[in-house]
mmCIF file with all atom_site columns, C-alpha atoms in Angstrom:
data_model
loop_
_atom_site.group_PDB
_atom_site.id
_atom_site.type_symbol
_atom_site.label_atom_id
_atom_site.label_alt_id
_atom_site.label_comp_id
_atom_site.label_asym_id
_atom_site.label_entity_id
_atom_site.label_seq_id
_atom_site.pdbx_PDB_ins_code
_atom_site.Cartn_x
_atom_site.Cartn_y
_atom_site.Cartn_z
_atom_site.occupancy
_atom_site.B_iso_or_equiv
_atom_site.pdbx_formal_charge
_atom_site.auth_seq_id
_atom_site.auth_comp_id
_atom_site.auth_asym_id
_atom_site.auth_atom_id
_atom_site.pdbx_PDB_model_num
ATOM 1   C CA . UNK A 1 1   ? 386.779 118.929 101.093 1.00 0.00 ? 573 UNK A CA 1
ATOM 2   C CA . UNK A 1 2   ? 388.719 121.022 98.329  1.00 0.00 ? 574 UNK A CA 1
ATOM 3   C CA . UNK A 1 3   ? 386.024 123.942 98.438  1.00 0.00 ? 575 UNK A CA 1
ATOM 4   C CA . UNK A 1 4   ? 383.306 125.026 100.633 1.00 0.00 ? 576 UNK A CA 1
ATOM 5   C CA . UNK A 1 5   ? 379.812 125.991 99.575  1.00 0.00 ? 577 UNK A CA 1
ATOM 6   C CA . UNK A 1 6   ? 379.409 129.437 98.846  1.00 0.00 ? 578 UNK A CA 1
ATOM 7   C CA . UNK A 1 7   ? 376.471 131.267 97.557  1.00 0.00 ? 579 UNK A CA 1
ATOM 8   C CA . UNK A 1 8   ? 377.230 132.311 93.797  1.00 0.00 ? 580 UNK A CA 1
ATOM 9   C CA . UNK A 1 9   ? 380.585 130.577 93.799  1.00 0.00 ? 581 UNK A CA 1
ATOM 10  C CA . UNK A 1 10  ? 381.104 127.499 94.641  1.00 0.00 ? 582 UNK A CA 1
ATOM 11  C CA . UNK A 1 11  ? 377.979 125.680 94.142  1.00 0.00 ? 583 UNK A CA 1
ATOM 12  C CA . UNK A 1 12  ? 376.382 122.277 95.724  1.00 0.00 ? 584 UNK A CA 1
ATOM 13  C CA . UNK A 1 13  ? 375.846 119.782 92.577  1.00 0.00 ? 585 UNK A CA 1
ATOM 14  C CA . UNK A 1 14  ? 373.923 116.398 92.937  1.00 0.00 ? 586 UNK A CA 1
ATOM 15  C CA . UNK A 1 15  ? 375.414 114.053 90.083  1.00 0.00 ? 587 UNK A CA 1
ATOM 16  C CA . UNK A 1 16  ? 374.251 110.796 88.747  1.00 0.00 ? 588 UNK A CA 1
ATOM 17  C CA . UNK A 1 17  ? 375.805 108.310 86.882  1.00 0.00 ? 589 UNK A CA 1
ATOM 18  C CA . UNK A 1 18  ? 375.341 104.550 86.513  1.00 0.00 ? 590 UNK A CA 1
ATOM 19  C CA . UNK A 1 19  ? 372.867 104.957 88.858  1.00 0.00 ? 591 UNK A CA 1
ATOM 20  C CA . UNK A 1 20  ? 375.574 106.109 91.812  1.00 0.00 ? 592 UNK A CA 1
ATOM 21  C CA . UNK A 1 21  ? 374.923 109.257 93.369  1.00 0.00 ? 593 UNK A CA 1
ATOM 22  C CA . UNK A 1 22  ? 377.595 111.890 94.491  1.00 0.00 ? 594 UNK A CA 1
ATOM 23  C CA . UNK A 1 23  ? 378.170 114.976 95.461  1.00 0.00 ? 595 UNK A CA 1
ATOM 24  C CA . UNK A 1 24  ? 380.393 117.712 94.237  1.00 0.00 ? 596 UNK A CA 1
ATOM 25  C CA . UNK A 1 25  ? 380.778 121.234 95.898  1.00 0.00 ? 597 UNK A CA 1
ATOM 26  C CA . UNK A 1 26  ? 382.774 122.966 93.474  1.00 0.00 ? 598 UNK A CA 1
ATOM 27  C CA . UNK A 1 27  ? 383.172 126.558 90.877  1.00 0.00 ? 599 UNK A CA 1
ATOM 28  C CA . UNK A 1 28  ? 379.497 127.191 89.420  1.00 0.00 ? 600 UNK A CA 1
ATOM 29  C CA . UNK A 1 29  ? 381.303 127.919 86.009  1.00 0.00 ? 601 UNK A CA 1
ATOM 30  C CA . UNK A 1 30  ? 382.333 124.255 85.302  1.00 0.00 ? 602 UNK A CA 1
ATOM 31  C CA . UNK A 1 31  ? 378.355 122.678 85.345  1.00 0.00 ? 603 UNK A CA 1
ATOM 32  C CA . UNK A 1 32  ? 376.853 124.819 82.142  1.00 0.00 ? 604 UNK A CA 1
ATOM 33  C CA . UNK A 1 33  ? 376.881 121.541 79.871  1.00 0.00 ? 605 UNK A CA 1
ATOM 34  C CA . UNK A 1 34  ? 376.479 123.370 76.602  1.00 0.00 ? 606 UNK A CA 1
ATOM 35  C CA . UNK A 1 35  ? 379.196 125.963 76.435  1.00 0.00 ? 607 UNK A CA 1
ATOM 36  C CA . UNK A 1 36  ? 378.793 126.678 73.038  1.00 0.00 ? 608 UNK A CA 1
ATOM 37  C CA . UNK A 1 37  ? 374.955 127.451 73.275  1.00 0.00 ? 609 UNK A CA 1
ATOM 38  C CA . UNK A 1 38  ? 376.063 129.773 76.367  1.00 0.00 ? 610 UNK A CA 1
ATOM 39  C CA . UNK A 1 39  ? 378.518 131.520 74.044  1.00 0.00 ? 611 UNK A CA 1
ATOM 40  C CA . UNK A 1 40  ? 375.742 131.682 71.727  1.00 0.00 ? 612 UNK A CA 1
ATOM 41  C CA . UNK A 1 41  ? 373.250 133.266 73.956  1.00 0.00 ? 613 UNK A CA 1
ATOM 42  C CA . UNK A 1 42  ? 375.623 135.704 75.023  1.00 0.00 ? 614 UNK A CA 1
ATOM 43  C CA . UNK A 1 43  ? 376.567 137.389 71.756  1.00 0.00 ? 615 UNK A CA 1
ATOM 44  C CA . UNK A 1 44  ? 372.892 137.550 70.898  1.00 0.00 ? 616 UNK A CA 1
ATOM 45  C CA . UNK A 1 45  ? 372.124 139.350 73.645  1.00 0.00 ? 617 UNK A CA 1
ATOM 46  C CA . UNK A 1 46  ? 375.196 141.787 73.072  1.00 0.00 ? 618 UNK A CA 1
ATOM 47  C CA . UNK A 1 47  ? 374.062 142.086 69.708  1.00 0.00 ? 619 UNK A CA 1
ATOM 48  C CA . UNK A 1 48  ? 370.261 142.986 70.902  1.00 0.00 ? 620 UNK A CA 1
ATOM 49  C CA . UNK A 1 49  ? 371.537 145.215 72.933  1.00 0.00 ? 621 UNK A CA 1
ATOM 50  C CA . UNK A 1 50  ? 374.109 147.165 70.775  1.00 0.00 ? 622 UNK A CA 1
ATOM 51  C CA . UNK A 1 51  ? 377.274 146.093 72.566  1.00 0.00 ? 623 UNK A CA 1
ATOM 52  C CA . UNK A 1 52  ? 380.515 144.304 70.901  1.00 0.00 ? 624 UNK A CA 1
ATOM 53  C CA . UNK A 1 53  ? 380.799 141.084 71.990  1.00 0.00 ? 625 UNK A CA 1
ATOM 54  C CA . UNK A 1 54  ? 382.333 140.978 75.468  1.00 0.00 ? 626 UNK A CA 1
ATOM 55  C CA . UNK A 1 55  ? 381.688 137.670 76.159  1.00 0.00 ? 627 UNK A CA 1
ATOM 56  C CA . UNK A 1 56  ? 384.913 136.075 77.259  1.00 0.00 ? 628 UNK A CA 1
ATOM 57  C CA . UNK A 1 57  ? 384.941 132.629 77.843  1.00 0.00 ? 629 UNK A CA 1
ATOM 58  C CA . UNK A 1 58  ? 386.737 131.549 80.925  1.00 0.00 ? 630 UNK A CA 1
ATOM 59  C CA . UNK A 1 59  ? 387.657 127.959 80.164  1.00 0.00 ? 631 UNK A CA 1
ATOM 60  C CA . UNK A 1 60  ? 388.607 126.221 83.303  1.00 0.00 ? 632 UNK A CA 1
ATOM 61  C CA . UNK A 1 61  ? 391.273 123.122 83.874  1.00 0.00 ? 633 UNK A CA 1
ATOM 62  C CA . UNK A 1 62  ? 388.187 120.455 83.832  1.00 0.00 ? 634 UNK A CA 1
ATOM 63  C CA . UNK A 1 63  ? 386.585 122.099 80.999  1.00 0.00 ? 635 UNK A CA 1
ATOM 64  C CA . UNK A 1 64  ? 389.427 122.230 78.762  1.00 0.00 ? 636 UNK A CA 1
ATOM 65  C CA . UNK A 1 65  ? 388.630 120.734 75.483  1.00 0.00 ? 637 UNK A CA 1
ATOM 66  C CA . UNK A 1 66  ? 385.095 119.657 76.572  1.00 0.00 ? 638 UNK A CA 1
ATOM 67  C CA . UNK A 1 67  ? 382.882 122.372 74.822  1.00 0.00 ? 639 UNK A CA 1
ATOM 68  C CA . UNK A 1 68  ? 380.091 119.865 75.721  1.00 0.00 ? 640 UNK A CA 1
ATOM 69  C CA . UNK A 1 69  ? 379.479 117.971 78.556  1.00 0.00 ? 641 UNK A CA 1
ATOM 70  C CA . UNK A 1 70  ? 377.248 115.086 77.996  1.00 0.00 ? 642 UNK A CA 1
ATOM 71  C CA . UNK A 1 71  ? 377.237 110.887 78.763  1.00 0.00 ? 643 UNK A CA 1
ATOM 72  C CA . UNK A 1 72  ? 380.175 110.743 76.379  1.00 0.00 ? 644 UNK A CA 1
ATOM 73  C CA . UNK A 1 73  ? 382.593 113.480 77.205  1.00 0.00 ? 645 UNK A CA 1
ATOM 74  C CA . UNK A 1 74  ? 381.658 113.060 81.120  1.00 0.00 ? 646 UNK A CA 1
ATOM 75  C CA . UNK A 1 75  ? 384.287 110.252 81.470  1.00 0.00 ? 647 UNK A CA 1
ATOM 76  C CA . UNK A 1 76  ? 386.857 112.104 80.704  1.00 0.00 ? 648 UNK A CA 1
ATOM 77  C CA . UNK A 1 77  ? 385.489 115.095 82.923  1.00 0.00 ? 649 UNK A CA 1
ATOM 78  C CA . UNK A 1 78  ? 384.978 113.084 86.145  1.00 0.00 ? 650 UNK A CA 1
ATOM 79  C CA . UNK A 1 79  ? 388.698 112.237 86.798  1.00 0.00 ? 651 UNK A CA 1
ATOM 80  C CA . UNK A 1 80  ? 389.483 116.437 86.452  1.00 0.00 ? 652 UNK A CA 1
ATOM 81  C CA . UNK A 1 81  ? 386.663 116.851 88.622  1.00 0.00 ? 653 UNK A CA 1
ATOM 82  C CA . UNK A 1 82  ? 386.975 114.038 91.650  1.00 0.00 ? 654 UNK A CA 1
ATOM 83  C CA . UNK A 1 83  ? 388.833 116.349 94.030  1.00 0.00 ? 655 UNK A CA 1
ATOM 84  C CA . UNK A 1 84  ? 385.722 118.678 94.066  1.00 0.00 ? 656 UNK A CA 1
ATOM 85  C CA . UNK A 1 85  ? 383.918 115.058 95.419  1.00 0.00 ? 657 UNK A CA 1
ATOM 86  C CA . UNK A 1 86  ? 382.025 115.142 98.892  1.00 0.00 ? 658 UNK A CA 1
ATOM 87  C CA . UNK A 1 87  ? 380.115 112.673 101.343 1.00 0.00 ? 659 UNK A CA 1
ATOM 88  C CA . UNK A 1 88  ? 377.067 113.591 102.778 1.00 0.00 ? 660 UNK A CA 1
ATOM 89  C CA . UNK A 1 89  ? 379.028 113.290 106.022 1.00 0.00 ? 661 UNK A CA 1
ATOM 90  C CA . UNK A 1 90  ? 381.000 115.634 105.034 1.00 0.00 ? 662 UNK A CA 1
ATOM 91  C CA . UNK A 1 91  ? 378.979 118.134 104.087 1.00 0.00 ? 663 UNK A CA 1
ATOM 92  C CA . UNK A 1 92  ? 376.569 117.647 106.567 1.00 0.00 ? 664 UNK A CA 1
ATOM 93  C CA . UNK A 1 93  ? 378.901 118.306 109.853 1.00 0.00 ? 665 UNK A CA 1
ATOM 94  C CA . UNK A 1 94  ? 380.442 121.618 107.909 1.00 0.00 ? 666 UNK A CA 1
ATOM 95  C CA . UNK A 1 95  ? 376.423 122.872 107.262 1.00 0.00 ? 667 UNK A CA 1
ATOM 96  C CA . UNK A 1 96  ? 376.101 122.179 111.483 1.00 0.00 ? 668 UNK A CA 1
ATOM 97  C CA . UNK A 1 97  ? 379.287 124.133 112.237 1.00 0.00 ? 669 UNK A CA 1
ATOM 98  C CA . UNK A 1 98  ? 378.143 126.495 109.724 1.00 0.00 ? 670 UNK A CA 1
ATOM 99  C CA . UNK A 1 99  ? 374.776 127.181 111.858 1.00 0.00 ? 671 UNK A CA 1
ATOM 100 C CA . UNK A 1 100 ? 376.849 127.756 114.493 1.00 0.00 ? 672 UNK A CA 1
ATOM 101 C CA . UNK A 1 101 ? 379.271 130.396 112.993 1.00 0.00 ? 673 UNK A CA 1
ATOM 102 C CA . UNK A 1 102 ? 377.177 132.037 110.474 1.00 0.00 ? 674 UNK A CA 1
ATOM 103 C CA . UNK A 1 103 ? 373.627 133.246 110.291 1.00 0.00 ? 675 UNK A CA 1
ATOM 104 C CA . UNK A 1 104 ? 370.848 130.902 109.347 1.00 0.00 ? 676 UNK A CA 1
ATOM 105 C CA . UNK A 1 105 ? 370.064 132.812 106.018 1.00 0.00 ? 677 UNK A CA 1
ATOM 106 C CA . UNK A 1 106 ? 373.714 132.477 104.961 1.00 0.00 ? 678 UNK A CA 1
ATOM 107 C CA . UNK A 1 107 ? 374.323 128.972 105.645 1.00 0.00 ? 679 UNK A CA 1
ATOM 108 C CA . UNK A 1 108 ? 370.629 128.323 103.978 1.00 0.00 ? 680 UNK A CA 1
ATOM 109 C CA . UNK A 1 109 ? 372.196 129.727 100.272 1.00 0.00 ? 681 UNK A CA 1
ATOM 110 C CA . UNK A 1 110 ? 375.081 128.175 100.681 1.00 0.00 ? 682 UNK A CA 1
ATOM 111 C CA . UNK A 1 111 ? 374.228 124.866 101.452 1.00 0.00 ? 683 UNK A CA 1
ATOM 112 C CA . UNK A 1 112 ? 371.170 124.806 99.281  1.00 0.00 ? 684 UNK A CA 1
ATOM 113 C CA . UNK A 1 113 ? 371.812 122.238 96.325  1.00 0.00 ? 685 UNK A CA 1
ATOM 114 C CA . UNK A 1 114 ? 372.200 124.169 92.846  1.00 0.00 ? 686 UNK A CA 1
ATOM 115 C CA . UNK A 1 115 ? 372.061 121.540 90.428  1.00 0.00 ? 687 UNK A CA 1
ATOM 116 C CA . UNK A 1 116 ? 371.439 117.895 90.110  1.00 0.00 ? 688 UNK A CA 1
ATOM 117 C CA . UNK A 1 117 ? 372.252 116.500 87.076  1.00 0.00 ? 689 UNK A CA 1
ATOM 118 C CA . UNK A 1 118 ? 371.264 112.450 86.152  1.00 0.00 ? 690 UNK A CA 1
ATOM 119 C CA . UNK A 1 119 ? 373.241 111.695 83.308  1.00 0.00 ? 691 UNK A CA 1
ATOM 120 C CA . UNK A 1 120 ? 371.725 108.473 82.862  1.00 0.00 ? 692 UNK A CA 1
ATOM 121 C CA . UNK A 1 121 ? 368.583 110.145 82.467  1.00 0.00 ? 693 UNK A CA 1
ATOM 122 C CA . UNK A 1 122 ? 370.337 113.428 80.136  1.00 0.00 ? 694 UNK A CA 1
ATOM 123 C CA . UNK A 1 123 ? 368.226 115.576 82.547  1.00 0.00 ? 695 UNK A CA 1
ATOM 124 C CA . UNK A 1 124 ? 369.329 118.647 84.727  1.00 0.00 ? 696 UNK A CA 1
ATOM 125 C CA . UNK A 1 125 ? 367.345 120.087 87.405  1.00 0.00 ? 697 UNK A CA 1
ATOM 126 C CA . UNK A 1 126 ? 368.392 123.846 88.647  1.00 0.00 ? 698 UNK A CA 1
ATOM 127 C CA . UNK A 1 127 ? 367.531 125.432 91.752  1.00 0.00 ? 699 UNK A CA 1
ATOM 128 C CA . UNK A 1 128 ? 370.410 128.013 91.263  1.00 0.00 ? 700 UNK A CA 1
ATOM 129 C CA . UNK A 1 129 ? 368.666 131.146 92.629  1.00 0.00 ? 701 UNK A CA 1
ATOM 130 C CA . UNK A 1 130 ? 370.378 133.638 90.018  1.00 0.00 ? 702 UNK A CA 1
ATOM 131 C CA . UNK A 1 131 ? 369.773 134.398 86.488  1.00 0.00 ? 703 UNK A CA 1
ATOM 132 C CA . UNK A 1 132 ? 372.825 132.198 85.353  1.00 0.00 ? 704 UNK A CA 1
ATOM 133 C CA . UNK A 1 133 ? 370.253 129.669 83.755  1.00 0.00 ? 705 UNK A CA 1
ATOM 134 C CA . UNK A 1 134 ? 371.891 126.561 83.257  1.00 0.00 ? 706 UNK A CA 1
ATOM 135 C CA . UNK A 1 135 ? 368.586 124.677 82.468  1.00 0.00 ? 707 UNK A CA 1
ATOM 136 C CA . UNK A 1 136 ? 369.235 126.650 78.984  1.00 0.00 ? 708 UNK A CA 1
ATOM 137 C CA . UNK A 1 137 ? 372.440 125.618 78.222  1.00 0.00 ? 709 UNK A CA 1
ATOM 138 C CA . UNK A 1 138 ? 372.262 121.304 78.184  1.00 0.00 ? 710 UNK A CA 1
ATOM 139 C CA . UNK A 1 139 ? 373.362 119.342 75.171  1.00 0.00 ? 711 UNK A CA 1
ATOM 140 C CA . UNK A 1 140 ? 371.095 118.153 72.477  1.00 0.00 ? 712 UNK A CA 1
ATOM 141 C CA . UNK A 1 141 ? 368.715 115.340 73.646  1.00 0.00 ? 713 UNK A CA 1
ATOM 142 C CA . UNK A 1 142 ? 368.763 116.427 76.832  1.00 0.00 ? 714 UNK A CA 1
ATOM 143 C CA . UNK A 1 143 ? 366.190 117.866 79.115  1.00 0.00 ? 715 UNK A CA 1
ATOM 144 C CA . UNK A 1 144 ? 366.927 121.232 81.227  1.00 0.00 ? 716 UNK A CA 1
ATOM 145 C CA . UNK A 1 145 ? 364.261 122.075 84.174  1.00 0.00 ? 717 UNK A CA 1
ATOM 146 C CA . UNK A 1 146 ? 364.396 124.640 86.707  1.00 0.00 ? 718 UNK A CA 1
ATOM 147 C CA . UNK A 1 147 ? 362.073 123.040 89.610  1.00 0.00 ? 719 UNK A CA 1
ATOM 148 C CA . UNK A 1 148 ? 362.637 121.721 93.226  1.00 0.00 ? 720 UNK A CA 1
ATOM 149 C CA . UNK A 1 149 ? 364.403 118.286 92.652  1.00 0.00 ? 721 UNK A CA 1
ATOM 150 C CA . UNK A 1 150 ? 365.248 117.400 96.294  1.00 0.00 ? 722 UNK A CA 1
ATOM 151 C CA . UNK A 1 151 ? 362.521 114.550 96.791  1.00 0.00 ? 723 UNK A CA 1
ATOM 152 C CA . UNK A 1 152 ? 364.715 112.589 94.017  1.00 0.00 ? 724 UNK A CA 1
ATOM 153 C CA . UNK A 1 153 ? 367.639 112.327 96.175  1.00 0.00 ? 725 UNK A CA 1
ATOM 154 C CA . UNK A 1 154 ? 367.730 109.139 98.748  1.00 0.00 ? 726 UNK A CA 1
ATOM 155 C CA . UNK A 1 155 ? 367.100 109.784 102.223 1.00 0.00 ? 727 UNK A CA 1
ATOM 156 C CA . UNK A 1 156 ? 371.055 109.191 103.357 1.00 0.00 ? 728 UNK A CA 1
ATOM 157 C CA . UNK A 1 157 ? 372.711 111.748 100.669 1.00 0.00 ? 729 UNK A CA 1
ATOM 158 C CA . UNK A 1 158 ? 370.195 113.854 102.196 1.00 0.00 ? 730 UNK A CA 1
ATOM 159 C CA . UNK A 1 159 ? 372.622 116.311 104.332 1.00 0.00 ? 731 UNK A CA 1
ATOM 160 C CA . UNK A 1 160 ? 370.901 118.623 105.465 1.00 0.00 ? 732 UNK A CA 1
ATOM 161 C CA . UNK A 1 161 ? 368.930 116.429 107.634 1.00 0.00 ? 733 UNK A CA 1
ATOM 162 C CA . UNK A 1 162 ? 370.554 115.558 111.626 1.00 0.00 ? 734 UNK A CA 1
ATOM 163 C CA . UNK A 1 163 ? 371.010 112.216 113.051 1.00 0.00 ? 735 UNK A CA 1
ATOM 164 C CA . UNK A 1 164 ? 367.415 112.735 114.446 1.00 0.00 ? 736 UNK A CA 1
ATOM 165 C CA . UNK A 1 165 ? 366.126 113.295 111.234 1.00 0.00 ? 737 UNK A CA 1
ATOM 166 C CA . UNK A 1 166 ? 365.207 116.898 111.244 1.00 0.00 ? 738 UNK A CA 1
ATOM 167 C CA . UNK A 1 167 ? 365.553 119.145 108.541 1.00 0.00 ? 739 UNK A CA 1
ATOM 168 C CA . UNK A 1 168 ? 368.087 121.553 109.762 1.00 0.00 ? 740 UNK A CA 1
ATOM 169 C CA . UNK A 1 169 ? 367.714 124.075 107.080 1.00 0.00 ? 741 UNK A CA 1
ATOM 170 C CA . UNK A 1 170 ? 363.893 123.611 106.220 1.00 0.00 ? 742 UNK A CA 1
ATOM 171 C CA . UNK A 1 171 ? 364.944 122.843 102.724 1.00 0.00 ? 743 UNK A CA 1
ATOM 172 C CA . UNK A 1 172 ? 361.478 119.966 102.645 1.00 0.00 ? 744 UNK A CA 1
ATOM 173 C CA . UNK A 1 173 ? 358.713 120.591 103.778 1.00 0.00 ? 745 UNK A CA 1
ATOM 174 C CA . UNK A 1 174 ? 357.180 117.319 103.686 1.00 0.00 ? 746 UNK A CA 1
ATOM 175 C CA . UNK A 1 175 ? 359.794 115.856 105.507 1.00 0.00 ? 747 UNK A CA 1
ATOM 176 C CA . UNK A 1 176 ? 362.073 114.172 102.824 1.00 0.00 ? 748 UNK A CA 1
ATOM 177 C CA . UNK A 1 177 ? 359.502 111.755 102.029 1.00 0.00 ? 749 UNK A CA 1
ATOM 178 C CA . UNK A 1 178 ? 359.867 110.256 98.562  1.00 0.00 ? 750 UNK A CA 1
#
């Protein structure tokens, strides 16, 4: 694992594509979809609010030259971003040594999944707990919510739940059930 989860940095992102799922832990900055409409938003509000523009795009390595990310640019964005790639497994036994070395609370916001996107689908589901909105930046034609979207992952890319099947963090509270 490149990066490890961390609350307002590196975020937790669900990803679907041809019906595989994965996971990514990786820089929150990479998953806005639409960075022109985020540029966009950001100069009107500078504007509303009597401020030059300040908005200063930070264009990462796997965003370079991908303004949108969509079903057709994401093939080229997937091989920049494979090394940010983790198994359930993975992230599973670092959220158990986590509870062990951190406080509940902490390990809760950083292992809680921000995003999962279904590309298949051109939707994006948010449960990033800060005003960052990325539900408000996705491409044309596609659909941006903010709303729980854990019951639409399958049971074994589940992480957060133990060998014994309990929900180590509390994130369900129906018990994973689909």
């Amino acid at each position: 694992m490149l990066l490890e989860p961390k609350a307002l940095e590196n975020i937790i992102v669900g990803l679907v594509v041809n019906n595989r799922f994965k996971w990514y832990v990786s820089p929150k900055d990479i998953w806005f979809l639409d960075m022109k409409k985020q540029e966009e938003a950001y100069i009107k509000k500078f504007k509303e609010i009597g401020l030059k523009n300040i908005f200063n795009s930070i264009i990462n390595d796997e965003r370079k030259d991908i303004e949108i990310l969509d079903e057709y640019s994401f093939k080229e964005f997937v091989s920049r971003i494979n090394k940010y790639s983790v198994s359930a497994d993975e992230l599973r036994e670092l959220l158990i040594l986590n509870l062990h070395t951190e406080s509940k609370e902490d390990t809760f916001y950083n292992f809680l999944p921000s995003l999962y996107i279904n590309l298949d689908m051109r939707k994006l589901y948010s449960m990033y707990p800060e005003p960052a909105s990325y539900e408000d930046f996705v491409p044309e034609n596609w659909m941006g919510i903010y709303q729980d979207f854990l019951s639409k992952i399958d049971r074994e890319e589940k992480y957060w739940y133990d060998e014994n099947g309990t929900d180590l963090l509390n994130f369900e509270s129906n018990g994973g059930k689909r």
